[in-house]
Amino acid sequence: MKRALISVSDKTGIEAFARMLANQGVEILSTGGTAKLLRDHGIDVTDVADHTGFPEMLDGRVKTLHPKIHGGLLGRRDLSDHVDAMREHEIAPIDILVVNLYPFEATVAKAAPFEEVIENIDIGGPAMIRSAAKNHNDVLVIVDPEDYERVGQALTSGDVPATLQRDLAMTAFARTAAYDSAISRWFADEIGESLPKRISIGGARNELLRYGENPHQKAAFYRDPIDLRPGVADAEQLQGKALSYNNLNDADAAFALVSDLDREKPGIAIIKHANPCGVAQADDLTTAYRRALACDPVSAFGGIIACNRALDGATAELIAEIFTEVVIAPGISDEARAIFAKKKNLRLLNASALLPEEGKALAVRSIAGGLLIQTEDNARVRRADMRVVTKRAPTETEWRDLEFAFLVAKHVKSNAIVYAREQMTVGIGAGQMNRKDSALIGRMRGEEVKSETGISGEMIKNSVVASDAFFPFADGLIQAAEVATAVVQPGGSMRDQEVIDAADERNLAMVFTDVRHFRH
């Protein structure tokens, strides 16, 4: 290893790594700020412009795009014609490349102007990385400061195994792919194209997880540099064991639900296996928690709890009474932290904010042979969007509960039926193969809800019911009508009139939303 080229935006650890190379007699080529930093630390550096004999130009857009750079990276040392050509054209081999790219993702994250973002698209860096990675048998390519230590150990020992060379090449190609993915997705957002003809999804591994949904599955959590929304990904974990695959999935579902709730009123969602088992809003967070828990306390055991505002001590005291896997909120009071500190295994997540009401994120799911990609379901149906289709219109109380119930149904696995009363769920039927069964299961759950929540009488009686999709037959509605007084559903069935007639016969108020909320 005789020569290295070092050009980095992230200068973490570079001085120590460069010094190690210099101590081994490696000549160092460098550019701009990196060269200045190394010289300031007493490390000899040759400017790339002096090495190529060609000046940096076009505001730095052209400095490493030169045959003496790419020939030095791409030339194969085991092919005599490559060696002869390099000698003829005075191209010196470059044996080590240390490059990390212009901070494109960070520039986008700070909402920089369009032209500033454009200027932070690196061209020379990815070109050099790809050249070195292609020729990894002869060139070590390092794009991540976390790799400095293991590369340094290999160089110091004099043993650079092929497995390390290939691992570094893999990391390098993954980095340029993720970088280009971030750029293309940013452009797509800029021009309003949510589903372009070609798409790539990139990210950096944030952590390896113990396993996936099941112990025999491998899993990791990757950060998406373009999805900058607050939530589980950027939440600060204040205590507890490492988050599992299922913890992350369920906590994300819980936080998405509470972010959808009316932000003027405290709200709680309790999630189990990605489905809500209790949701409520009230005048204070403590009451909201009691009511959410009352919906299905059995399922809440070992669940995920999300709040739509900072968690206070009084609510934390109640949560601590049962076993809970994860609690997430946009703020955790000191009192709440102290209470949960006694629950060593509880994972406590402090989110920076609720999710934005309008987002551009994509939902991605793999299938054999490809990806299914769609825009996320950001629809939020309010009273003004609903139309009355029955003889009786909802009362003011029913209107409020219908809006709440339909919002919750959006976050329940299809087929979804949600019974609600006084802005709390009193029965949830989720994931059944037919809507009638979902309605029956929700009703059965509701019959177990206790009246200690502050609502007199049987909780399920005089509730409203929401369906995530239309009732294809009247039987599902009839099942719900035994306890409910009002219904909200998308409508759109060939038998809508039959369902409307069944509602009128039972003096139900029913509204259509014309918006479906399937969640598979």
Short mmCIF file of C-alpha atoms in Angstrom, two decimals:
data_model
loop_
_atom_site.label_atom_id
_atom_site.label_comp_id
_atom_site.label_asym_id
_atom_site.label_seq_id
_atom_site.Cartn_x
_atom_site.Cartn_y
_atom_site.Cartn_z
CA MET A 1 0.00 0.00 0.00
CA LYS A 2 1.90 3.03 -1.29
CA ARG A 3 -0.68 5.70 -1.96
CA ALA A 4 -4.03 6.81 -0.51
CA LEU A 5 -6.52 9.44 -1.59
CA ILE A 6 -8.50 10.98 1.24
CA SER A 7 -11.39 13.40 0.65
CA VAL A 8 -14.11 13.47 3.30
CA SER A 9 -17.01 15.70 4.31
CA ASP A 10 -17.46 13.89 7.63
CA LYS A 11 -14.03 14.27 9.19
CA THR A 12 -14.74 12.11 12.23
CA GLY A 13 -11.63 10.08 13.04
CA ILE A 14 -9.82 10.97 9.82
CA GLU A 15 -6.78 12.59 11.47
CA ALA A 16 -5.90 9.43 13.41
CA PHE A 17 -6.47 7.18 10.40
CA ALA A 18 -4.37 9.39 8.10
CA ARG A 19 -1.58 9.53 10.66
CA MET A 20 -1.55 5.73 10.84
CA LEU A 21 -1.17 5.61 7.05
CA ALA A 22 1.58 8.22 7.05
CA ASN A 23 3.46 6.32 9.74
CA GLN A 24 3.46 3.31 7.41
CA GLY A 25 4.99 5.37 4.63
CA VAL A 26 1.80 5.78 2.60
CA GLU A 27 1.72 8.90 0.41
CA ILE A 28 -1.52 10.84 0.97
CA LEU A 29 -3.36 12.73 -1.76
CA SER A 30 -6.16 15.02 -0.68
CA THR A 31 -8.41 17.95 -1.57
CA GLY A 32 -9.68 21.19 -0.05
CA GLY A 33 -10.73 21.15 3.56
CA THR A 34 -9.49 17.62 4.16
CA ALA A 35 -5.98 18.53 2.99
CA LYS A 36 -5.97 21.62 5.22
CA LEU A 37 -7.09 19.63 8.26
CA LEU A 38 -4.38 17.01 7.79
CA ARG A 39 -1.67 19.63 7.28
CA ASP A 40 -2.85 21.47 10.38
CA HIS A 41 -2.17 18.21 12.27
CA GLY A 42 1.31 17.90 10.82
CA ILE A 43 0.56 15.24 8.22
CA ASP A 44 2.21 15.57 4.80
CA VAL A 45 -0.32 15.84 2.00
CA THR A 46 -0.11 16.20 -1.80
CA ASP A 47 -2.91 18.19 -3.35
CA VAL A 48 -4.84 16.28 -6.00
CA ALA A 49 -4.32 19.22 -8.37
CA ASP A 50 -0.53 18.82 -8.03
CA HIS A 51 -0.84 15.07 -8.57
CA THR A 52 -2.92 15.43 -11.75
CA GLY A 53 -1.32 18.61 -13.03
CA PHE A 54 -4.82 19.95 -13.61
CA PRO A 55 -6.34 22.69 -11.45
CA GLU A 56 -9.57 22.38 -9.50
CA MET A 57 -12.22 24.30 -11.44
CA LEU A 58 -15.92 25.14 -11.90
CA ASP A 59 -16.38 25.99 -8.22
CA GLY A 60 -15.00 22.61 -7.19
CA ARG A 61 -17.28 20.62 -9.48
CA VAL A 62 -14.22 19.27 -11.28
CA LYS A 63 -11.21 18.20 -9.23
CA THR A 64 -10.97 14.39 -9.09
CA LEU A 65 -12.56 13.63 -12.49
CA HIS A 66 -9.22 12.94 -14.15
CA PRO A 67 -7.51 9.88 -15.76
CA LYS A 68 -4.68 10.04 -13.22
CA ILE A 69 -7.26 9.53 -10.46
CA HIS A 70 -9.55 7.00 -12.08
CA GLY A 71 -6.73 5.23 -13.86
CA GLY A 72 -4.95 4.93 -10.52
CA LEU A 73 -8.09 3.43 -8.99
CA LEU A 74 -9.21 1.21 -11.88
CA GLY A 75 -5.94 -0.12 -13.21
CA ARG A 76 -5.50 -3.83 -12.46
CA ARG A 77 -2.11 -4.67 -11.05
CA ASP A 78 -2.30 -8.29 -12.27
CA LEU A 79 -2.76 -7.41 -15.97
CA SER A 80 0.44 -6.47 -17.80
CA ASP A 81 -1.36 -4.32 -20.39
CA HIS A 82 -2.97 -2.28 -17.57
CA VAL A 83 0.41 -1.88 -15.87
CA ASP A 84 2.08 -0.86 -19.16
CA ALA A 85 -0.65 1.66 -19.97
CA MET A 86 -0.41 3.21 -16.51
CA ARG A 87 3.37 3.48 -16.84
CA GLU A 88 3.13 4.97 -20.35
CA HIS A 89 0.69 7.66 -19.22
CA GLU A 90 2.40 8.26 -15.86
CA ILE A 91 -0.59 7.07 -13.85
CA ALA A 92 0.45 6.15 -10.32
CA PRO A 93 -1.61 3.44 -8.58
CA ILE A 94 -3.93 4.57 -5.77
CA ASP A 95 -4.18 1.73 -3.28
CA ILE A 96 -6.53 3.19 -0.66
CA LEU A 97 -9.52 5.47 -1.20
CA VAL A 98 -11.16 7.18 1.78
CA VAL A 99 -14.21 9.17 0.68
CA ASN A 100 -17.51 10.12 2.22
CA LEU A 101 -19.87 12.23 0.24
CA TYR A 102 -21.17 15.77 0.24
CA PRO A 103 -23.86 16.01 2.94
CA PHE A 104 -26.82 15.87 0.56
CA GLU A 105 -29.23 14.27 3.07
CA ALA A 106 -28.29 16.74 5.82
CA THR A 107 -28.77 19.64 3.40
CA VAL A 108 -32.27 18.41 2.55
CA ALA A 109 -33.00 17.88 6.26
CA LYS A 110 -32.35 21.54 7.05
CA ALA A 111 -34.80 22.61 4.29
CA ALA A 112 -32.07 24.36 2.29
CA PRO A 113 -32.97 26.25 -0.91
CA PHE A 114 -33.11 24.30 -4.17
CA GLU A 115 -29.76 25.59 -5.50
CA GLU A 116 -27.94 24.77 -2.27
CA VAL A 117 -29.31 21.22 -2.37
CA ILE A 118 -28.14 20.88 -5.99
CA GLU A 119 -24.62 21.99 -5.09
CA ASN A 120 -24.52 19.31 -2.40
CA ILE A 121 -24.96 16.54 -4.96
CA ASP A 122 -21.55 14.88 -5.05
CA ILE A 123 -20.29 13.75 -8.46
CA GLY A 124 -16.57 13.06 -8.10
CA GLY A 125 -17.02 11.19 -4.81
CA PRO A 126 -19.45 8.51 -6.07
CA ALA A 127 -17.39 8.13 -9.26
CA MET A 128 -14.21 7.44 -7.28
CA ILE A 129 -16.01 5.14 -4.86
CA ARG A 130 -17.45 3.05 -7.68
CA SER A 131 -14.07 2.87 -9.44
CA ALA A 132 -12.30 1.72 -6.29
CA ALA A 133 -15.07 -0.72 -5.34
CA LYS A 134 -15.01 -2.30 -8.79
CA ASN A 135 -11.26 -2.80 -8.45
CA HIS A 136 -11.49 -3.94 -4.82
CA ASN A 137 -8.92 -6.70 -5.32
CA ASP A 138 -6.29 -3.95 -5.63
CA VAL A 139 -7.86 -0.99 -3.85
CA LEU A 140 -9.27 -0.64 -0.34
CA VAL A 141 -12.34 1.64 -0.43
CA ILE A 142 -13.58 3.15 2.83
CA VAL A 143 -16.78 5.21 2.95
CA ASP A 144 -17.73 4.86 6.62
CA PRO A 145 -15.66 6.23 9.54
CA GLU A 146 -16.76 3.18 11.54
CA ASP A 147 -14.49 1.07 9.30
CA TYR A 148 -11.29 3.00 10.05
CA GLU A 149 -10.41 0.87 13.05
CA ARG A 150 -10.72 -2.55 11.43
CA VAL A 151 -8.96 -1.41 8.26
CA GLY A 152 -6.20 0.11 10.37
CA GLN A 153 -5.76 -3.15 12.27
CA ALA A 154 -5.54 -5.12 9.01
CA LEU A 155 -2.99 -2.73 7.50
CA THR A 156 -0.89 -2.67 10.66
CA SER A 157 -0.84 -6.47 10.83
CA GLY A 158 0.08 -6.72 7.16
CA ASP A 159 -2.85 -9.04 6.49
CA VAL A 160 -5.73 -7.62 4.44
CA PRO A 161 -8.08 -10.57 3.78
CA ALA A 162 -10.19 -10.79 0.64
CA THR A 163 -13.29 -10.94 2.81
CA LEU A 164 -12.50 -7.43 4.13
CA GLN A 165 -11.90 -6.10 0.63
CA ARG A 166 -15.24 -7.43 -0.57
CA ASP A 167 -17.11 -6.27 2.51
CA LEU A 168 -15.77 -2.74 2.01
CA ALA A 169 -16.75 -2.88 -1.67
CA MET A 170 -20.26 -4.00 -0.76
CA THR A 171 -20.59 -1.13 1.72
CA ALA A 172 -19.29 1.30 -0.88
CA PHE A 173 -21.79 0.30 -3.58
CA ALA A 174 -24.62 0.33 -1.01
CA ARG A 175 -23.61 3.86 0.00
CA THR A 176 -23.63 5.24 -3.54
CA ALA A 177 -26.92 3.46 -4.24
CA ALA A 178 -28.53 4.96 -1.13
CA TYR A 179 -27.10 8.36 -2.01
CA ASP A 180 -28.56 8.26 -5.52
CA SER A 181 -31.83 6.99 -4.10
CA ALA A 182 -32.03 10.00 -1.77
CA ILE A 183 -31.35 12.37 -4.65
CA SER A 184 -33.93 10.82 -6.98
CA ARG A 185 -36.59 10.77 -4.27
CA TRP A 186 -35.87 14.40 -3.41
CA PHE A 187 -36.32 15.31 -7.07
CA ALA A 188 -39.57 13.31 -7.14
CA ASP A 189 -40.87 15.33 -4.19
CA GLU A 190 -39.79 18.58 -5.83
CA ILE A 191 -41.75 17.85 -9.01
CA GLY A 192 -44.69 16.26 -7.19
CA GLU A 193 -44.15 12.76 -8.58
CA SER A 194 -44.92 10.32 -5.77
CA LEU A 195 -44.62 7.17 -7.90
CA PRO A 196 -41.96 7.70 -10.59
CA LYS A 197 -41.23 5.22 -13.37
CA ARG A 198 -38.12 4.01 -11.54
CA ILE A 199 -37.61 4.07 -7.80
CA SER A 200 -34.96 2.91 -5.37
CA ILE A 201 -35.21 2.70 -1.61
CA GLY A 202 -32.05 3.35 0.36
CA GLY A 203 -31.07 3.57 3.99
CA ALA A 204 -28.34 3.06 6.53
CA ARG A 205 -28.48 0.26 9.05
CA ASN A 206 -29.24 1.84 12.38
CA GLU A 207 -29.01 -1.35 14.40
CA LEU A 208 -29.15 -5.11 14.16
CA LEU A 209 -32.17 -6.51 15.99
CA ARG A 210 -32.07 -9.70 18.04
CA TYR A 211 -34.46 -11.28 15.53
CA GLY A 212 -37.47 -10.50 13.38
CA GLU A 213 -41.12 -11.25 14.00
CA ASN A 214 -39.99 -14.70 15.15
CA PRO A 215 -36.69 -15.93 16.63
CA HIS A 216 -35.67 -17.81 13.48
CA GLN A 217 -35.83 -14.62 11.37
CA LYS A 218 -32.97 -12.13 11.02
CA ALA A 219 -33.81 -8.43 11.20
CA ALA A 220 -32.33 -4.94 11.30
CA PHE A 221 -33.65 -1.40 11.50
CA TYR A 222 -32.58 0.96 8.70
CA ARG A 223 -32.89 4.74 8.78
CA ASP A 224 -34.35 6.40 5.71
CA PRO A 225 -32.40 9.64 5.09
CA ILE A 226 -35.29 11.22 3.18
CA ASP A 227 -38.14 10.39 5.59
CA LEU A 228 -37.53 13.11 8.17
CA ARG A 229 -40.78 12.80 10.10
CA PRO A 230 -40.63 12.55 13.88
CA GLY A 231 -41.63 9.30 15.53
CA VAL A 232 -40.11 6.01 16.60
CA ALA A 233 -37.08 6.34 14.31
CA ASP A 234 -35.80 9.55 15.90
CA ALA A 235 -37.23 9.09 19.39
CA GLU A 236 -34.81 9.12 22.32
CA GLN A 237 -34.95 5.86 24.26
CA LEU A 238 -34.73 6.89 27.90
CA GLN A 239 -34.66 3.42 29.42
CA GLY A 240 -35.38 -0.26 28.89
CA LYS A 241 -34.11 -3.13 26.80
CA ALA A 242 -33.29 -2.77 23.12
CA LEU A 243 -36.37 -2.43 20.95
CA SER A 244 -37.37 -5.56 19.05
CA TYR A 245 -38.74 -5.81 15.52
CA ASN A 246 -42.27 -6.15 16.88
CA ASN A 247 -41.74 -3.30 19.37
CA LEU A 248 -40.72 -0.96 16.57
CA ASN A 249 -43.60 -2.02 14.33
CA ASP A 250 -46.22 -1.69 17.07
CA ALA A 251 -44.83 1.56 18.48
CA ASP A 252 -44.94 3.08 15.00
CA ALA A 253 -48.59 2.01 14.62
CA ALA A 254 -49.47 3.46 18.03
CA PHE A 255 -47.73 6.75 17.38
CA ALA A 256 -49.38 7.11 13.96
CA LEU A 257 -52.79 6.65 15.59
CA VAL A 258 -52.35 9.24 18.35
CA SER A 259 -50.88 11.66 15.82
CA ASP A 260 -54.19 11.40 13.95
CA LEU A 261 -56.31 12.24 16.99
CA ASP A 262 -57.72 15.68 17.69
CA ARG A 263 -54.69 17.60 18.95
CA GLU A 264 -56.77 19.91 21.10
CA LYS A 265 -57.71 17.07 23.43
CA PRO A 266 -55.51 14.57 25.35
CA GLY A 267 -55.54 11.13 23.78
CA ILE A 268 -54.16 7.64 24.39
CA ALA A 269 -53.84 4.60 22.14
CA ILE A 270 -52.99 1.10 23.33
CA ILE A 271 -51.71 -1.22 20.60
CA LYS A 272 -51.24 -4.98 20.52
CA HIS A 273 -49.94 -6.79 17.44
CA ALA A 274 -50.31 -3.60 15.35
CA ASN A 275 -54.03 -3.31 16.23
CA PRO A 276 -55.53 -0.86 18.70
CA CYS A 277 -57.15 -2.56 21.68
CA GLY A 278 -58.19 0.72 23.25
CA VAL A 279 -58.26 4.39 22.20
CA ALA A 280 -59.75 7.36 24.01
CA GLN A 281 -59.73 11.12 24.29
CA ALA A 282 -60.74 13.05 27.39
CA ASP A 283 -60.22 16.32 29.21
CA ASP A 284 -57.02 14.99 30.77
CA LEU A 285 -54.51 12.27 29.92
CA THR A 286 -55.25 10.21 33.02
CA THR A 287 -58.93 9.87 32.15
CA ALA A 288 -58.06 9.12 28.53
CA TYR A 289 -55.79 6.29 29.68
CA ARG A 290 -58.41 4.79 32.03
CA ARG A 291 -60.96 4.78 29.22
CA ALA A 292 -58.57 3.34 26.63
CA LEU A 293 -57.57 0.58 29.03
CA ALA A 294 -61.21 -0.22 29.86
CA CYS A 295 -61.93 -1.15 26.24
CA ASP A 296 -59.83 -4.35 26.43
CA PRO A 297 -57.64 -4.63 29.55
CA VAL A 298 -56.76 -8.26 28.80
CA SER A 299 -55.22 -7.42 25.43
CA ALA A 300 -53.55 -4.30 26.84
CA PHE A 301 -51.27 -6.48 28.99
CA GLY A 302 -47.85 -6.39 27.32
CA GLY A 303 -49.01 -3.75 24.85
CA ILE A 304 -47.66 -0.49 23.46
CA ILE A 305 -49.00 2.82 24.77
CA ALA A 306 -48.81 6.12 22.87
CA CYS A 307 -49.88 9.60 24.00
CA ASN A 308 -50.65 12.64 21.86
CA ARG A 309 -48.97 15.00 24.33
CA ALA A 310 -46.28 15.00 27.00
CA LEU A 311 -46.74 12.19 29.53
CA ASP A 312 -47.37 13.35 33.10
CA GLY A 313 -46.66 11.61 36.39
CA ALA A 314 -50.25 10.79 37.27
CA THR A 315 -50.79 8.92 34.00
CA ALA A 316 -47.41 7.20 34.34
CA GLU A 317 -48.49 5.89 37.78
CA LEU A 318 -51.52 4.22 36.22
CA ILE A 319 -49.57 2.80 33.27
CA ALA A 320 -47.01 1.32 35.67
CA GLU A 321 -49.71 -0.79 37.31
CA ILE A 322 -49.69 -3.30 34.43
CA PHE A 323 -46.95 -4.83 32.29
CA THR A 324 -46.29 -2.63 29.27
CA GLU A 325 -43.64 -3.18 26.59
CA VAL A 326 -43.25 0.37 25.23
CA VAL A 327 -44.49 3.84 26.09
CA ILE A 328 -44.01 6.64 23.53
CA ALA A 329 -45.01 10.30 23.82
CA PRO A 330 -43.90 13.69 22.48
CA GLY A 331 -42.38 14.60 25.83
CA ILE A 332 -41.91 12.77 29.14
CA SER A 333 -42.11 14.69 32.43
CA ASP A 334 -39.39 14.24 35.07
CA GLU A 335 -42.00 12.76 37.38
CA ALA A 336 -43.02 10.19 34.76
CA ARG A 337 -39.38 9.28 34.15
CA ALA A 338 -38.84 8.69 37.85
CA ILE A 339 -41.91 6.43 38.04
CA PHE A 340 -40.90 4.35 35.05
CA ALA A 341 -37.31 4.07 36.30
CA LYS A 342 -38.62 1.40 38.66
CA LYS A 343 -39.77 -0.61 35.62
CA LYS A 344 -36.33 -1.48 34.25
CA ASN A 345 -37.56 -3.48 31.26
CA LEU A 346 -40.13 -0.94 30.06
CA ARG A 347 -38.90 0.85 26.94
CA LEU A 348 -39.60 4.57 27.29
CA LEU A 349 -39.43 6.64 24.09
CA ASN A 350 -39.36 10.41 24.01
CA ALA A 351 -40.46 11.55 20.54
CA SER A 352 -39.52 15.00 19.26
CA ALA A 353 -43.05 15.78 18.04
CA LEU A 354 -46.22 14.20 16.71
CA LEU A 355 -46.29 13.11 13.09
CA PRO A 356 -47.25 15.92 10.68
CA GLU A 357 -50.88 15.92 9.65
CA GLU A 358 -49.86 15.97 5.99
CA GLY A 359 -46.99 13.72 4.89
CA LYS A 360 -45.39 12.52 1.66
CA ALA A 361 -44.08 9.20 2.93
CA LEU A 362 -44.35 6.00 0.94
CA ALA A 363 -45.52 2.66 2.31
CA VAL A 364 -43.36 -0.16 0.95
CA ARG A 365 -44.03 -3.89 1.11
CA SER A 366 -42.09 -6.67 -0.58
CA ILE A 367 -43.71 -9.46 -2.56
CA ALA A 368 -42.02 -12.26 -4.47
CA GLY A 369 -40.33 -10.60 -7.42
CA GLY A 370 -40.89 -6.97 -6.51
CA LEU A 371 -42.19 -4.21 -4.30
CA LEU A 372 -45.65 -2.85 -3.66
CA ILE A 373 -45.39 0.89 -3.09
CA GLN A 374 -48.16 3.31 -2.26
CA THR A 375 -48.57 6.72 -0.70
CA GLU A 376 -49.50 6.46 2.96
CA ASP A 377 -53.15 6.77 3.96
CA ASN A 378 -53.18 10.39 5.11
CA ALA A 379 -56.92 10.88 4.64
CA ARG A 380 -58.59 12.44 7.68
CA VAL A 381 -62.37 12.42 7.28
CA ARG A 382 -64.20 15.09 9.25
CA ARG A 383 -67.87 15.84 9.78
CA ALA A 384 -67.98 18.22 6.82
CA ASP A 385 -66.83 15.37 4.56
CA MET A 386 -69.64 13.03 5.62
CA ARG A 387 -73.13 12.90 4.12
CA VAL A 388 -76.28 11.72 5.83
CA VAL A 389 -78.04 8.94 3.90
CA THR A 390 -80.79 7.93 6.37
CA LYS A 391 -84.01 9.60 7.43
CA ARG A 392 -82.54 10.44 10.81
CA ALA A 393 -79.45 12.63 11.04
CA PRO A 394 -76.93 12.07 13.86
CA THR A 395 -77.20 14.07 17.06
CA GLU A 396 -74.30 16.35 18.02
CA THR A 397 -72.94 13.68 20.37
CA GLU A 398 -73.22 11.03 17.67
CA TRP A 399 -71.43 13.27 15.14
CA ARG A 400 -68.47 13.68 17.47
CA ASP A 401 -68.25 9.95 18.13
CA LEU A 402 -68.72 9.00 14.48
CA GLU A 403 -65.73 11.12 13.48
CA PHE A 404 -63.65 9.59 16.29
CA ALA A 405 -64.70 6.00 15.51
CA PHE A 406 -63.96 6.29 11.78
CA LEU A 407 -60.53 7.73 12.54
CA VAL A 408 -59.73 4.77 14.79
CA ALA A 409 -61.04 2.33 12.17
CA LYS A 410 -58.40 3.69 9.79
CA HIS A 411 -55.75 2.18 12.09
CA VAL A 412 -57.43 -1.22 12.58
CA LYS A 413 -56.64 -4.21 10.38
CA SER A 414 -59.39 -4.97 7.85
CA ASN A 415 -62.12 -5.97 8.12
CA ALA A 416 -62.45 -3.31 10.81
CA ILE A 417 -65.45 -2.49 12.97
CA VAL A 418 -65.13 0.06 15.79
CA TYR A 419 -67.75 0.85 18.41
CA ALA A 420 -67.27 4.15 20.25
CA ARG A 421 -68.99 6.22 22.88
CA GLU A 422 -67.98 9.53 24.43
CA GLN A 423 -64.78 9.46 22.34
CA MET A 424 -63.57 6.14 23.62
CA THR A 425 -63.55 2.79 21.90
CA VAL A 426 -65.94 0.37 23.57
CA GLY A 427 -65.48 -2.53 21.15
CA ILE A 428 -63.09 -3.31 18.29
CA GLY A 429 -63.44 -6.12 15.76
CA ALA A 430 -60.26 -6.49 13.68
CA GLY A 431 -58.86 -8.59 10.89
CA GLN A 432 -61.78 -10.90 10.25
CA MET A 433 -62.53 -12.40 6.86
CA ASN A 434 -66.05 -10.98 6.84
CA ARG A 435 -67.51 -7.80 8.26
CA LYS A 436 -70.33 -9.56 10.13
CA ASP A 437 -67.81 -11.43 12.30
CA SER A 438 -65.88 -8.22 12.98
CA ALA A 439 -69.12 -6.58 14.09
CA LEU A 440 -69.92 -9.53 16.36
CA ILE A 441 -66.45 -9.65 17.93
CA GLY A 442 -66.49 -5.90 18.55
CA ARG A 443 -69.86 -6.24 20.22
CA MET A 444 -68.67 -9.11 22.40
CA ARG A 445 -65.65 -7.08 23.50
CA GLY A 446 -67.91 -4.14 24.26
CA GLU A 447 -70.13 -6.17 26.56
CA GLU A 448 -67.13 -6.59 28.87
CA VAL A 449 -66.29 -2.87 29.17
CA LYS A 450 -66.86 -1.67 32.73
CA SER A 451 -68.83 1.42 33.69
CA GLU A 452 -66.04 2.71 35.98
CA THR A 453 -64.89 4.90 33.09
CA GLY A 454 -67.40 7.57 34.04
CA ILE A 455 -70.12 6.65 31.54
CA SER A 456 -73.24 5.23 33.12
CA GLY A 457 -74.88 2.00 32.01
CA GLU A 458 -73.52 -0.62 29.62
CA MET A 459 -70.75 0.92 27.57
CA ILE A 460 -71.66 -0.74 24.30
CA LYS A 461 -75.29 0.38 24.52
CA ASN A 462 -76.07 3.54 22.59
CA SER A 463 -72.63 3.61 21.00
CA VAL A 464 -71.85 4.50 17.39
CA VAL A 465 -70.17 2.12 14.98
CA ALA A 466 -67.62 2.70 12.21
CA SER A 467 -66.75 0.37 9.36
CA ASP A 468 -63.52 0.84 7.38
CA ALA A 469 -65.26 -0.24 4.16
CA PHE A 470 -68.85 -0.56 2.96
CA PHE A 471 -71.25 -3.15 4.32
CA PRO A 472 -71.71 -5.51 1.34
CA PHE A 473 -74.91 -6.86 2.92
CA ALA A 474 -77.25 -5.60 5.60
CA ASP A 475 -76.30 -8.44 8.00
CA GLY A 476 -73.19 -6.67 9.35
CA LEU A 477 -75.12 -3.50 10.00
CA ILE A 478 -77.97 -5.45 11.64
CA GLN A 479 -75.42 -7.11 13.93
CA ALA A 480 -74.12 -3.68 14.99
CA ALA A 481 -77.59 -2.12 15.23
CA GLU A 482 -78.45 -4.23 18.26
CA VAL A 483 -76.28 -1.90 20.36
CA ALA A 484 -75.44 1.14 18.18
CA THR A 485 -77.52 4.20 17.37
CA ALA A 486 -75.48 5.62 14.48
CA VAL A 487 -73.20 4.28 11.76
CA VAL A 488 -70.39 5.68 9.64
CA GLN A 489 -69.13 3.81 6.59
CA PRO A 490 -67.66 4.65 3.17
CA GLY A 491 -70.64 3.46 1.12
CA GLY A 492 -70.22 2.35 -2.47
CA SER A 493 -71.79 -1.12 -2.35
CA MET A 494 -74.24 -2.35 -4.99
CA ARG A 495 -76.55 -3.00 -2.04
CA ASP A 496 -76.19 0.41 -0.40
CA GLN A 497 -79.92 1.02 -0.58
CA GLU A 498 -80.62 -2.30 1.14
CA VAL A 499 -78.27 -1.29 3.96
CA ILE A 500 -79.80 2.20 4.18
CA ASP A 501 -83.30 0.68 4.37
CA ALA A 502 -82.16 -1.62 7.20
CA ALA A 503 -80.80 1.40 9.06
CA ASP A 504 -84.03 3.35 8.59
CA GLU A 505 -86.09 0.41 9.84
CA ARG A 506 -84.09 0.52 13.09
CA ASN A 507 -84.08 4.33 13.39
CA LEU A 508 -80.31 4.42 12.95
CA ALA A 509 -78.55 7.53 11.73
CA MET A 510 -76.05 6.62 9.03
CA VAL A 511 -73.48 8.71 7.18
CA PHE A 512 -71.27 7.89 4.20
CA THR A 513 -67.69 9.15 3.90
CA ASP A 514 -66.89 8.06 0.32
CA VAL A 515 -63.41 7.26 1.71
CA ARG A 516 -62.27 3.71 2.43
CA HIS A 517 -59.61 2.83 5.02
CA PHE A 518 -58.49 -0.73 4.24
CA ARG A 519 -55.41 -1.67 6.27
CA HIS A 520 -53.94 -5.05 5.38
#
